[in-house]
Amino acid sequence: AQSVTQPDIHITVSEGASLELRCNYSYGATPYLFWYVQSPGQGLQLLLKYFSGDTLVQGIKGFEAEFKRSQSSFNLRKPSVHWSDAAEYFCAVGAQNDYKLSFGAGTTVTVRA
Amino acid sequence: DVKVTQSSRYLVKRTGEKVFLECVQDMDHENMFWYRQDPGLGLRLIYFSYDVKMKEKGDIPEGYSVSREKKERFSLILESASTNQTSMYLCASSPGLAGTWGEQFFGPGTRLTVL
């Protein structure tokens, strides 16, 4: 079964600084990878997804993620964060022949002025 | 836009009550899911359904049941609510397998408190 680890529980970043959130997955075959964001009091919104092809994936809100098979990682990045990026971020992995996704425990991002 | 709606944003119930959480999606998705979200634990799958009247247990089904009588509606039932079921409950839907159109679309969540 697949699983996801998000090593950082909480990250604080200054507005305008770059952000990188780590995600490591465990799965024997080709993984299908997702990043979701949850703003306070809201449901989860998909930021980006990787199914195949180019390992650098562009998403909404200026986010990108890079799939590195050799490191079993799918880290999320943003070059310059905005105060509105303060939220909780979840990495998820799915398998080709499965309906389910496995989610990490989440990383909370705080943006300071 | 896919819309997933949940019947309540906040709910307070007493121990032992039977609780119904309703979820409706408007995009004709095959799959629907119920998760609970707890701090430090992320999202844990309770049950999912891949077709009307079909259901499968997720990782933490104990104390819960589900019903899917119509394609657009998926209900989560707490037969006898307990305080350890106080949590945020999230409903999601998806059009297919994870490896094809597998992204899930989420509702706003129901924060349930059991006293």
mmCIF file with all atom_site columns, C-alpha atoms in Angstrom:
data_model
loop_
_atom_site.group_PDB
_atom_site.id
_atom_site.type_symbol
_atom_site.label_atom_id
_atom_site.label_alt_id
_atom_site.label_comp_id
_atom_site.label_asym_id
_atom_site.label_entity_id
_atom_site.label_seq_id
_atom_site.pdbx_PDB_ins_code
_atom_site.Cartn_x
_atom_site.Cartn_y
_atom_site.Cartn_z
_atom_site.occupancy
_atom_site.B_iso_or_equiv
_atom_site.pdbx_formal_charge
_atom_site.auth_seq_id
_atom_site.auth_comp_id
_atom_site.auth_asym_id
_atom_site.auth_atom_id
_atom_site.pdbx_PDB_model_num
ATOM 1   C CA . ALA A 1 1   ? 0.000   0.000  0.000   1.00 0.00 ? 1   ALA A CA 1
ATOM 2   C CA . GLN A 1 2   ? 1.146   3.515  -0.689  1.00 0.00 ? 2   GLN A CA 1
ATOM 3   C CA . SER A 1 3   ? 1.953   6.087  1.982   1.00 0.00 ? 3   SER A CA 1
ATOM 4   C CA . VAL A 1 4   ? 3.128   9.679  2.291   1.00 0.00 ? 4   VAL A CA 1
ATOM 5   C CA . THR A 1 5   ? 5.378   11.451 4.770   1.00 0.00 ? 5   THR A CA 1
ATOM 6   C CA . GLN A 1 6   ? 5.462   15.201 5.187   1.00 0.00 ? 6   GLN A CA 1
ATOM 7   C CA . PRO A 1 7   ? 8.455   15.763 7.489   1.00 0.00 ? 7   PRO A CA 1
ATOM 8   C CA . ASP A 1 8   ? 7.643   19.345 8.421   1.00 0.00 ? 8   ASP A CA 1
ATOM 9   C CA . ILE A 1 9   ? 4.658   19.920 10.685  1.00 0.00 ? 9   ILE A CA 1
ATOM 10  C CA . HIS A 1 10  ? 4.912   23.698 10.668  1.00 0.00 ? 10  HIS A CA 1
ATOM 11  C CA . ILE A 1 11  ? 6.884   26.205 8.585   1.00 0.00 ? 11  ILE A CA 1
ATOM 12  C CA . THR A 1 12  ? 7.069   29.956 9.082   1.00 0.00 ? 12  THR A CA 1
ATOM 13  C CA . VAL A 1 13  ? 8.146   32.092 6.157   1.00 0.00 ? 13  VAL A CA 1
ATOM 14  C CA . SER A 1 14  ? 8.361   35.834 5.549   1.00 0.00 ? 14  SER A CA 1
ATOM 15  C CA . GLU A 1 15  ? 6.154   37.404 2.933   1.00 0.00 ? 15  GLU A CA 1
ATOM 16  C CA . GLY A 1 16  ? 8.060   37.582 -0.340  1.00 0.00 ? 16  GLY A CA 1
ATOM 17  C CA . ALA A 1 17  ? 10.434  34.775 0.599   1.00 0.00 ? 17  ALA A CA 1
ATOM 18  C CA . SER A 1 18  ? 10.553  31.422 -1.149  1.00 0.00 ? 18  SER A CA 1
ATOM 19  C CA . LEU A 1 19  ? 8.785   28.359 0.185   1.00 0.00 ? 19  LEU A CA 1
ATOM 20  C CA . GLU A 1 20  ? 9.521   24.667 -0.154  1.00 0.00 ? 20  GLU A CA 1
ATOM 21  C CA . LEU A 1 21  ? 7.388   21.928 1.376   1.00 0.00 ? 21  LEU A CA 1
ATOM 22  C CA . ARG A 1 22  ? 8.698   18.393 1.468   1.00 0.00 ? 22  ARG A CA 1
ATOM 23  C CA . CYS A 1 23  ? 6.808   15.254 0.552   1.00 0.00 ? 23  CYS A CA 1
ATOM 24  C CA . ASN A 1 24  ? 8.175   11.721 0.461   1.00 0.00 ? 24  ASN A CA 1
ATOM 25  C CA . TYR A 1 25  ? 6.113   8.836  -0.774  1.00 0.00 ? 25  TYR A CA 1
ATOM 26  C CA . SER A 1 26  ? 6.335   5.094  -0.542  1.00 0.00 ? 26  SER A CA 1
ATOM 27  C CA . TYR A 1 27  ? 4.977   3.078  -3.439  1.00 0.00 ? 27  TYR A CA 1
ATOM 28  C CA . GLY A 1 28  ? 6.477   0.333  -5.569  1.00 0.00 ? 28  GLY A CA 1
ATOM 29  C CA . ALA A 1 29  ? 5.058   1.296  -8.939  1.00 0.00 ? 29  ALA A CA 1
ATOM 30  C CA . THR A 1 30  ? 4.441   4.582  -10.711 1.00 0.00 ? 30  THR A CA 1
ATOM 31  C CA . PRO A 1 31  ? 2.824   6.931  -8.225  1.00 0.00 ? 31  PRO A CA 1
ATOM 32  C CA . TYR A 1 32  ? 0.174   9.504  -8.963  1.00 0.00 ? 32  TYR A CA 1
ATOM 33  C CA . LEU A 1 33  ? 0.936   12.527 -6.815  1.00 0.00 ? 33  LEU A CA 1
ATOM 34  C CA . PHE A 1 34  ? -1.117  15.477 -5.680  1.00 0.00 ? 34  PHE A CA 1
ATOM 35  C CA . TRP A 1 35  ? -0.734  18.606 -3.599  1.00 0.00 ? 35  TRP A CA 1
ATOM 36  C CA . TYR A 1 36  ? -3.788  20.123 -1.942  1.00 0.00 ? 36  TYR A CA 1
ATOM 37  C CA . VAL A 1 37  ? -4.194  23.316 0.071   1.00 0.00 ? 37  VAL A CA 1
ATOM 38  C CA . GLN A 1 38  ? -6.674  23.928 2.865   1.00 0.00 ? 38  GLN A CA 1
ATOM 39  C CA . SER A 1 39  ? -7.326  27.502 3.903   1.00 0.00 ? 39  SER A CA 1
ATOM 40  C CA . PRO A 1 40  ? -8.736  28.021 7.403   1.00 0.00 ? 40  PRO A CA 1
ATOM 41  C CA . GLY A 1 41  ? -12.299 26.761 7.661   1.00 0.00 ? 41  GLY A CA 1
ATOM 42  C CA . GLN A 1 42  ? -12.335 25.482 4.096   1.00 0.00 ? 42  GLN A CA 1
ATOM 43  C CA . GLY A 1 43  ? -12.220 22.184 2.271   1.00 0.00 ? 43  GLY A CA 1
ATOM 44  C CA . LEU A 1 44  ? -9.191  21.034 0.293   1.00 0.00 ? 44  LEU A CA 1
ATOM 45  C CA . GLN A 1 45  ? -8.370  22.570 -3.078  1.00 0.00 ? 45  GLN A CA 1
ATOM 46  C CA . LEU A 1 46  ? -6.131  20.881 -5.632  1.00 0.00 ? 46  LEU A CA 1
ATOM 47  C CA . LEU A 1 47  ? -2.929  22.839 -6.335  1.00 0.00 ? 47  LEU A CA 1
ATOM 48  C CA . LEU A 1 48  ? -1.330  20.471 -8.826  1.00 0.00 ? 48  LEU A CA 1
ATOM 49  C CA . LYS A 1 49  ? -0.948  16.855 -9.798  1.00 0.00 ? 49  LYS A CA 1
ATOM 50  C CA . TYR A 1 50  ? 1.616   14.565 -11.399 1.00 0.00 ? 50  TYR A CA 1
ATOM 51  C CA . PHE A 1 51  ? 0.557   11.593 -13.493 1.00 0.00 ? 51  PHE A CA 1
ATOM 52  C CA . SER A 1 52  ? 3.403   11.160 -15.985 1.00 0.00 ? 52  SER A CA 1
ATOM 53  C CA . GLY A 1 53  ? 5.669   13.082 -18.342 1.00 0.00 ? 53  GLY A CA 1
ATOM 54  C CA . ASP A 1 54  ? 7.501   16.231 -17.348 1.00 0.00 ? 54  ASP A CA 1
ATOM 55  C CA . THR A 1 55  ? 8.703   15.894 -13.793 1.00 0.00 ? 55  THR A CA 1
ATOM 56  C CA . LEU A 1 56  ? 8.280   19.616 -13.087 1.00 0.00 ? 56  LEU A CA 1
ATOM 57  C CA . VAL A 1 57  ? 4.602   20.362 -12.687 1.00 0.00 ? 57  VAL A CA 1
ATOM 58  C CA . GLN A 1 58  ? 3.024   23.797 -12.641 1.00 0.00 ? 58  GLN A CA 1
ATOM 59  C CA . GLY A 1 59  ? -0.051  24.457 -10.583 1.00 0.00 ? 59  GLY A CA 1
ATOM 60  C CA . ILE A 1 60  ? -2.389  27.205 -9.546  1.00 0.00 ? 60  ILE A CA 1
ATOM 61  C CA . LYS A 1 61  ? -1.496  30.203 -7.367  1.00 0.00 ? 61  LYS A CA 1
ATOM 62  C CA . GLY A 1 62  ? 2.108   30.196 -8.634  1.00 0.00 ? 62  GLY A CA 1
ATOM 63  C CA . PHE A 1 63  ? 3.047   26.820 -7.133  1.00 0.00 ? 63  PHE A CA 1
ATOM 64  C CA . GLU A 1 64  ? 5.170   24.149 -8.762  1.00 0.00 ? 64  GLU A CA 1
ATOM 65  C CA . ALA A 1 65  ? 6.352   20.707 -7.709  1.00 0.00 ? 65  ALA A CA 1
ATOM 66  C CA . GLU A 1 66  ? 9.106   18.415 -8.882  1.00 0.00 ? 66  GLU A CA 1
ATOM 67  C CA . PHE A 1 67  ? 8.839   14.644 -9.008  1.00 0.00 ? 67  PHE A CA 1
ATOM 68  C CA . LYS A 1 68  ? 12.122  12.893 -8.231  1.00 0.00 ? 68  LYS A CA 1
ATOM 69  C CA . ARG A 1 69  ? 11.794  9.154  -8.534  1.00 0.00 ? 69  ARG A CA 1
ATOM 70  C CA . SER A 1 70  ? 15.304  8.476  -7.215  1.00 0.00 ? 70  SER A CA 1
ATOM 71  C CA . GLN A 1 71  ? 14.466  10.294 -3.992  1.00 0.00 ? 71  GLN A CA 1
ATOM 72  C CA . SER A 1 72  ? 10.793  9.248  -3.809  1.00 0.00 ? 72  SER A CA 1
ATOM 73  C CA . SER A 1 73  ? 9.952   12.895 -3.382  1.00 0.00 ? 73  SER A CA 1
ATOM 74  C CA . PHE A 1 74  ? 7.434   15.397 -4.702  1.00 0.00 ? 74  PHE A CA 1
ATOM 75  C CA . ASN A 1 75  ? 8.362   18.724 -3.118  1.00 0.00 ? 75  ASN A CA 1
ATOM 76  C CA . LEU A 1 76  ? 6.191   21.801 -3.520  1.00 0.00 ? 76  LEU A CA 1
ATOM 77  C CA . ARG A 1 77  ? 7.738   25.211 -4.163  1.00 0.00 ? 77  ARG A CA 1
ATOM 78  C CA . LYS A 1 78  ? 6.753   28.822 -4.570  1.00 0.00 ? 78  LYS A CA 1
ATOM 79  C CA . PRO A 1 79  ? 9.310   31.527 -5.385  1.00 0.00 ? 79  PRO A CA 1
ATOM 80  C CA . SER A 1 80  ? 7.632   34.342 -3.460  1.00 0.00 ? 80  SER A CA 1
ATOM 81  C CA . VAL A 1 81  ? 4.893   33.759 -0.903  1.00 0.00 ? 81  VAL A CA 1
ATOM 82  C CA . HIS A 1 82  ? 1.958   36.028 -0.261  1.00 0.00 ? 82  HIS A CA 1
ATOM 83  C CA . TRP A 1 83  ? 0.106   36.414 3.044   1.00 0.00 ? 83  TRP A CA 1
ATOM 84  C CA . SER A 1 84  ? -2.811  34.548 1.465   1.00 0.00 ? 84  SER A CA 1
ATOM 85  C CA . ASP A 1 85  ? -0.621  31.427 1.174   1.00 0.00 ? 85  ASP A CA 1
ATOM 86  C CA . ALA A 1 86  ? -0.959  30.861 4.909   1.00 0.00 ? 86  ALA A CA 1
ATOM 87  C CA . ALA A 1 87  ? -2.771  27.530 5.024   1.00 0.00 ? 87  ALA A CA 1
ATOM 88  C CA . GLU A 1 88  ? -2.308  23.819 5.549   1.00 0.00 ? 88  GLU A CA 1
ATOM 89  C CA . TYR A 1 89  ? -0.825  21.827 2.696   1.00 0.00 ? 89  TYR A CA 1
ATOM 90  C CA . PHE A 1 90  ? -1.354  18.142 2.060   1.00 0.00 ? 90  PHE A CA 1
ATOM 91  C CA . CYS A 1 91  ? 0.557   15.807 -0.205  1.00 0.00 ? 91  CYS A CA 1
ATOM 92  C CA . ALA A 1 92  ? -1.272  12.699 -1.460  1.00 0.00 ? 92  ALA A CA 1
ATOM 93  C CA . VAL A 1 93  ? -0.388  9.614  -3.472  1.00 0.00 ? 93  VAL A CA 1
ATOM 94  C CA . GLY A 1 94  ? -2.575  7.296  -5.485  1.00 0.00 ? 94  GLY A CA 1
ATOM 95  C CA . ALA A 1 95  ? -2.114  4.108  -7.453  1.00 0.00 ? 95  ALA A CA 1
ATOM 96  C CA . GLN A 1 96  ? -3.127  3.588  -11.053 1.00 0.00 ? 96  GLN A CA 1
ATOM 97  C CA . ASN A 1 97  ? -5.761  0.963  -10.387 1.00 0.00 ? 97  ASN A CA 1
ATOM 98  C CA . ASP A 1 98  ? -7.182  2.336  -7.189  1.00 0.00 ? 98  ASP A CA 1
ATOM 99  C CA . TYR A 1 99  ? -9.780  4.925  -6.338  1.00 0.00 ? 99  TYR A CA 1
ATOM 100 C CA . LYS A 1 100 ? -8.223  5.901  -3.068  1.00 0.00 ? 100 LYS A CA 1
ATOM 101 C CA . LEU A 1 101 ? -5.599  8.490  -2.188  1.00 0.00 ? 101 LEU A CA 1
ATOM 102 C CA . SER A 1 102 ? -3.280  8.329  0.821   1.00 0.00 ? 102 SER A CA 1
ATOM 103 C CA . PHE A 1 103 ? -2.673  11.690 2.436   1.00 0.00 ? 103 PHE A CA 1
ATOM 104 C CA . GLY A 1 104 ? 0.220   12.958 4.480   1.00 0.00 ? 104 GLY A CA 1
ATOM 105 C CA . ALA A 1 105 ? -0.296  14.537 7.896   1.00 0.00 ? 105 ALA A CA 1
ATOM 106 C CA . GLY A 1 106 ? -0.027  18.030 6.454   1.00 0.00 ? 106 GLY A CA 1
ATOM 107 C CA . THR A 1 107 ? 2.278   21.037 6.805   1.00 0.00 ? 107 THR A CA 1
ATOM 108 C CA . THR A 1 108 ? 0.958   24.268 8.249   1.00 0.00 ? 108 THR A CA 1
ATOM 109 C CA . VAL A 1 109 ? 2.451   27.391 6.696   1.00 0.00 ? 109 VAL A CA 1
ATOM 110 C CA . THR A 1 110 ? 2.498   30.670 8.570   1.00 0.00 ? 110 THR A CA 1
ATOM 111 C CA . VAL A 1 111 ? 3.407   33.841 6.663   1.00 0.00 ? 111 VAL A CA 1
ATOM 112 C CA . ARG A 1 112 ? 4.839   36.727 8.652   1.00 0.00 ? 112 ARG A CA 1
ATOM 113 C CA . ALA A 1 113 ? 4.803   40.292 7.414   1.00 0.00 ? 113 ALA A CA 1
ATOM 114 C CA . ASP B 2 1   ? -16.995 23.902 -11.475 1.00 0.00 ? 1   ASP B CA 1
ATOM 115 C CA . VAL B 2 2   ? -17.432 20.764 -9.449  1.00 0.00 ? 2   VAL B CA 1
ATOM 116 C CA . LYS B 2 3   ? -19.425 21.460 -6.370  1.00 0.00 ? 3   LYS B CA 1
ATOM 117 C CA . VAL B 2 4   ? -19.467 19.226 -3.333  1.00 0.00 ? 4   VAL B CA 1
ATOM 118 C CA . THR B 2 5   ? -21.762 20.360 -0.582  1.00 0.00 ? 5   THR B CA 1
ATOM 119 C CA . GLN B 2 6   ? -22.142 19.109 2.952   1.00 0.00 ? 6   GLN B CA 1
ATOM 120 C CA . SER B 2 7   ? -25.342 19.522 4.903   1.00 0.00 ? 7   SER B CA 1
ATOM 121 C CA . SER B 2 8   ? -23.859 21.270 7.931   1.00 0.00 ? 8   SER B CA 1
ATOM 122 C CA . ARG B 2 9   ? -20.707 23.255 8.647   1.00 0.00 ? 9   ARG B CA 1
ATOM 123 C CA . TYR B 2 10  ? -20.997 22.801 12.404  1.00 0.00 ? 10  TYR B CA 1
ATOM 124 C CA . LEU B 2 11  ? -22.857 20.165 14.373  1.00 0.00 ? 11  LEU B CA 1
ATOM 125 C CA . VAL B 2 12  ? -23.113 19.478 18.103  1.00 0.00 ? 12  VAL B CA 1
ATOM 126 C CA . LYS B 2 13  ? -24.520 16.158 19.254  1.00 0.00 ? 13  LYS B CA 1
ATOM 127 C CA . ARG B 2 14  ? -24.761 14.197 22.488  1.00 0.00 ? 14  ARG B CA 1
ATOM 128 C CA . THR B 2 15  ? -23.116 10.875 23.236  1.00 0.00 ? 15  THR B CA 1
ATOM 129 C CA . GLY B 2 16  ? -25.268 7.990  22.033  1.00 0.00 ? 16  GLY B CA 1
ATOM 130 C CA . GLU B 2 17  ? -27.180 9.980  19.425  1.00 0.00 ? 17  GLU B CA 1
ATOM 131 C CA . LYS B 2 18  ? -27.472 8.744  15.862  1.00 0.00 ? 18  LYS B CA 1
ATOM 132 C CA . VAL B 2 19  ? -25.846 11.283 13.553  1.00 0.00 ? 19  VAL B CA 1
ATOM 133 C CA . PHE B 2 20  ? -26.296 11.720 9.816   1.00 0.00 ? 20  PHE B CA 1
ATOM 134 C CA . LEU B 2 21  ? -23.827 13.694 7.703   1.00 0.00 ? 21  LEU B CA 1
ATOM 135 C CA . GLU B 2 22  ? -24.975 14.340 4.157   1.00 0.00 ? 22  GLU B CA 1
ATOM 136 C CA . CYS B 2 23  ? -22.868 15.038 1.087   1.00 0.00 ? 23  CYS B CA 1
ATOM 137 C CA . VAL B 2 24  ? -24.045 15.942 -2.404  1.00 0.00 ? 24  VAL B CA 1
ATOM 138 C CA . GLN B 2 25  ? -21.991 16.386 -5.585  1.00 0.00 ? 25  GLN B CA 1
ATOM 139 C CA . ASP B 2 26  ? -23.270 17.861 -8.820  1.00 0.00 ? 26  ASP B CA 1
ATOM 140 C CA . MET B 2 27  ? -20.792 16.535 -11.408 1.00 0.00 ? 27  MET B CA 1
ATOM 141 C CA . ASP B 2 28  ? -22.023 12.993 -11.932 1.00 0.00 ? 28  ASP B CA 1
ATOM 142 C CA . HIS B 2 29  ? -18.877 11.543 -10.327 1.00 0.00 ? 29  HIS B CA 1
ATOM 143 C CA . GLU B 2 30  ? -18.678 7.804  -9.842  1.00 0.00 ? 30  GLU B CA 1
ATOM 144 C CA . ASN B 2 31  ? -16.709 7.852  -6.608  1.00 0.00 ? 31  ASN B CA 1
ATOM 145 C CA . MET B 2 32  ? -17.441 9.457  -3.276  1.00 0.00 ? 32  MET B CA 1
ATOM 146 C CA . PHE B 2 33  ? -15.421 9.417  -0.078  1.00 0.00 ? 33  PHE B CA 1
ATOM 147 C CA . TRP B 2 34  ? -15.740 10.248 3.606   1.00 0.00 ? 34  TRP B CA 1
ATOM 148 C CA . TYR B 2 35  ? -12.664 11.287 5.583   1.00 0.00 ? 35  TYR B CA 1
ATOM 149 C CA . ARG B 2 36  ? -12.064 12.503 9.069   1.00 0.00 ? 36  ARG B CA 1
ATOM 150 C CA . GLN B 2 37  ? -9.387  15.089 9.686   1.00 0.00 ? 37  GLN B CA 1
ATOM 151 C CA . ASP B 2 38  ? -7.603  15.375 13.009  1.00 0.00 ? 38  ASP B CA 1
ATOM 152 C CA . PRO B 2 39  ? -4.589  17.551 13.897  1.00 0.00 ? 39  PRO B CA 1
ATOM 153 C CA . GLY B 2 40  ? -1.319  15.764 13.214  1.00 0.00 ? 40  GLY B CA 1
ATOM 154 C CA . LEU B 2 41  ? -3.045  12.823 11.552  1.00 0.00 ? 41  LEU B CA 1
ATOM 155 C CA . GLY B 2 42  ? -4.009  14.327 8.218   1.00 0.00 ? 42  GLY B CA 1
ATOM 156 C CA . LEU B 2 43  ? -6.969  12.831 6.408   1.00 0.00 ? 43  LEU B CA 1
ATOM 157 C CA . ARG B 2 44  ? -8.013  9.293  7.189   1.00 0.00 ? 44  ARG B CA 1
ATOM 158 C CA . LEU B 2 45  ? -10.444 7.460  4.944   1.00 0.00 ? 45  LEU B CA 1
ATOM 159 C CA . ILE B 2 46  ? -13.561 6.143  6.658   1.00 0.00 ? 46  ILE B CA 1
ATOM 160 C CA . TYR B 2 47  ? -15.544 4.723  3.737   1.00 0.00 ? 47  TYR B CA 1
ATOM 161 C CA . PHE B 2 48  ? -15.797 5.177  0.030   1.00 0.00 ? 48  PHE B CA 1
ATOM 162 C CA . SER B 2 49  ? -18.254 4.282  -2.684  1.00 0.00 ? 49  SER B CA 1
ATOM 163 C CA . TYR B 2 50  ? -17.486 3.609  -6.335  1.00 0.00 ? 50  TYR B CA 1
ATOM 164 C CA . ASP B 2 51  ? -21.085 3.195  -7.467  1.00 0.00 ? 51  ASP B CA 1
ATOM 165 C CA . VAL B 2 52  ? -24.630 3.488  -6.216  1.00 0.00 ? 52  VAL B CA 1
ATOM 166 C CA . LYS B 2 53  ? -25.289 1.046  -3.380  1.00 0.00 ? 53  LYS B CA 1
ATOM 167 C CA . MET B 2 54  ? -21.618 -0.021 -3.422  1.00 0.00 ? 54  MET B CA 1
ATOM 168 C CA . LYS B 2 55  ? -19.311 0.769  -0.547  1.00 0.00 ? 55  LYS B CA 1
ATOM 169 C CA . GLU B 2 56  ? -15.942 -0.245 0.771   1.00 0.00 ? 56  GLU B CA 1
ATOM 170 C CA . LYS B 2 57  ? -14.325 0.240  4.129   1.00 0.00 ? 57  LYS B CA 1
ATOM 171 C CA . GLY B 2 58  ? -11.439 2.622  4.401   1.00 0.00 ? 58  GLY B CA 1
ATOM 172 C CA . ASP B 2 59  ? -8.809  2.741  7.093   1.00 0.00 ? 59  ASP B CA 1
ATOM 173 C CA . ILE B 2 60  ? -11.020 3.610  10.069  1.00 0.00 ? 60  ILE B CA 1
ATOM 174 C CA . PRO B 2 61  ? -14.592 2.340  9.497   1.00 0.00 ? 61  PRO B CA 1
ATOM 175 C CA . GLU B 2 62  ? -15.332 1.305  13.080  1.00 0.00 ? 62  GLU B CA 1
ATOM 176 C CA . GLY B 2 63  ? -18.311 3.154  14.529  1.00 0.00 ? 63  GLY B CA 1
ATOM 177 C CA . TYR B 2 64  ? -19.448 4.424  11.129  1.00 0.00 ? 64  TYR B CA 1
ATOM 178 C CA . SER B 2 65  ? -21.683 3.280  8.304   1.00 0.00 ? 65  SER B CA 1
ATOM 179 C CA . VAL B 2 66  ? -22.581 4.818  4.954   1.00 0.00 ? 66  VAL B CA 1
ATOM 180 C CA . SER B 2 67  ? -25.400 4.916  2.482   1.00 0.00 ? 67  SER B CA 1
ATOM 181 C CA . ARG B 2 68  ? -25.426 5.690  -1.225  1.00 0.00 ? 68  ARG B CA 1
ATOM 182 C CA . GLU B 2 69  ? -28.906 5.341  -2.671  1.00 0.00 ? 69  GLU B CA 1
ATOM 183 C CA . LYS B 2 70  ? -28.403 7.938  -5.414  1.00 0.00 ? 70  LYS B CA 1
ATOM 184 C CA . LYS B 2 71  ? -25.296 8.707  -7.419  1.00 0.00 ? 71  LYS B CA 1
ATOM 185 C CA . GLU B 2 72  ? -25.039 12.288 -6.236  1.00 0.00 ? 72  GLU B CA 1
ATOM 186 C CA . ARG B 2 73  ? -25.542 11.654 -2.518  1.00 0.00 ? 73  ARG B CA 1
ATOM 187 C CA . PHE B 2 74  ? -23.347 9.899  0.026   1.00 0.00 ? 74  PHE B CA 1
ATOM 188 C CA . SER B 2 75  ? -24.305 9.805  3.677   1.00 0.00 ? 75  SER B CA 1
ATOM 189 C CA . LEU B 2 76  ? -22.135 9.058  6.675   1.00 0.00 ? 76  LEU B CA 1
ATOM 190 C CA . ILE B 2 77  ? -23.893 7.637  9.717   1.00 0.00 ? 77  ILE B CA 1
ATOM 191 C CA . LEU B 2 78  ? -22.611 7.516  13.257  1.00 0.00 ? 78  LEU B CA 1
ATOM 192 C CA . GLU B 2 79  ? -24.812 4.836  14.789  1.00 0.00 ? 79  GLU B CA 1
ATOM 193 C CA . SER B 2 80  ? -24.118 5.884  18.377  1.00 0.00 ? 80  SER B CA 1
ATOM 194 C CA . ALA B 2 81  ? -21.952 8.964  18.605  1.00 0.00 ? 81  ALA B CA 1
ATOM 195 C CA . SER B 2 82  ? -19.051 8.962  21.030  1.00 0.00 ? 82  SER B CA 1
ATOM 196 C CA . THR B 2 83  ? -16.757 11.740 22.188  1.00 0.00 ? 83  THR B CA 1
ATOM 197 C CA . ASN B 2 84  ? -13.819 10.271 20.273  1.00 0.00 ? 84  ASN B CA 1
ATOM 198 C CA . GLN B 2 85  ? -15.746 10.930 17.070  1.00 0.00 ? 85  GLN B CA 1
ATOM 199 C CA . THR B 2 86  ? -15.426 14.668 17.610  1.00 0.00 ? 86  THR B CA 1
ATOM 200 C CA . SER B 2 87  ? -13.606 15.721 14.461  1.00 0.00 ? 87  SER B CA 1
ATOM 201 C CA . MET B 2 88  ? -13.739 17.488 11.104  1.00 0.00 ? 88  MET B CA 1
ATOM 202 C CA . TYR B 2 89  ? -15.481 15.332 8.485   1.00 0.00 ? 89  TYR B CA 1
ATOM 203 C CA . LEU B 2 90  ? -14.690 15.896 4.832   1.00 0.00 ? 90  LEU B CA 1
ATOM 204 C CA . CYS B 2 91  ? -16.574 14.531 1.869   1.00 0.00 ? 91  CYS B CA 1
ATOM 205 C CA . ALA B 2 92  ? -14.983 14.215 -1.564  1.00 0.00 ? 92  ALA B CA 1
ATOM 206 C CA . SER B 2 93  ? -15.856 12.955 -5.013  1.00 0.00 ? 93  SER B CA 1
ATOM 207 C CA . SER B 2 94  ? -13.824 11.891 -8.038  1.00 0.00 ? 94  SER B CA 1
ATOM 208 C CA . PRO B 2 95  ? -14.646 10.828 -11.578 1.00 0.00 ? 95  PRO B CA 1
ATOM 209 C CA . GLY B 2 96  ? -12.417 7.754  -11.788 1.00 0.00 ? 96  GLY B CA 1
ATOM 210 C CA . LEU B 2 97  ? -9.337  5.870  -10.774 1.00 0.00 ? 97  LEU B CA 1
ATOM 211 C CA . ALA B 2 98  ? -6.450  7.712  -9.140  1.00 0.00 ? 98  ALA B CA 1
ATOM 212 C CA . GLY B 2 99  ? -4.243  7.132  -12.144 1.00 0.00 ? 99  GLY B CA 1
ATOM 213 C CA . THR B 2 100 ? -6.628  8.532  -14.702 1.00 0.00 ? 100 THR B CA 1
ATOM 214 C CA . TRP B 2 101 ? -8.947  11.261 -13.498 1.00 0.00 ? 101 TRP B CA 1
ATOM 215 C CA . GLY B 2 102 ? -8.248  10.565 -9.888  1.00 0.00 ? 102 GLY B CA 1
ATOM 216 C CA . GLU B 2 103 ? -8.151  13.993 -8.371  1.00 0.00 ? 103 GLU B CA 1
ATOM 217 C CA . GLN B 2 104 ? -10.665 14.359 -5.621  1.00 0.00 ? 104 GLN B CA 1
ATOM 218 C CA . PHE B 2 105 ? -12.931 17.364 -5.119  1.00 0.00 ? 105 PHE B CA 1
ATOM 219 C CA . PHE B 2 106 ? -13.730 18.259 -1.544  1.00 0.00 ? 106 PHE B CA 1
ATOM 220 C CA . GLY B 2 107 ? -16.633 19.770 0.292   1.00 0.00 ? 107 GLY B CA 1
ATOM 221 C CA . PRO B 2 108 ? -16.148 22.485 2.944   1.00 0.00 ? 108 PRO B CA 1
ATOM 222 C CA . GLY B 2 109 ? -16.270 20.015 5.825   1.00 0.00 ? 109 GLY B CA 1
ATOM 223 C CA . THR B 2 110 ? -18.503 19.456 8.843   1.00 0.00 ? 110 THR B CA 1
ATOM 224 C CA . ARG B 2 111 ? -17.031 20.099 12.254  1.00 0.00 ? 111 ARG B CA 1
ATOM 225 C CA . LEU B 2 112 ? -18.775 17.667 14.576  1.00 0.00 ? 112 LEU B CA 1
ATOM 226 C CA . THR B 2 113 ? -18.597 17.977 18.344  1.00 0.00 ? 113 THR B CA 1
ATOM 227 C CA . VAL B 2 114 ? -19.922 15.134 20.474  1.00 0.00 ? 114 VAL B CA 1
ATOM 228 C CA . LEU B 2 115 ? -20.596 16.079 24.086  1.00 0.00 ? 115 LEU B CA 1
#
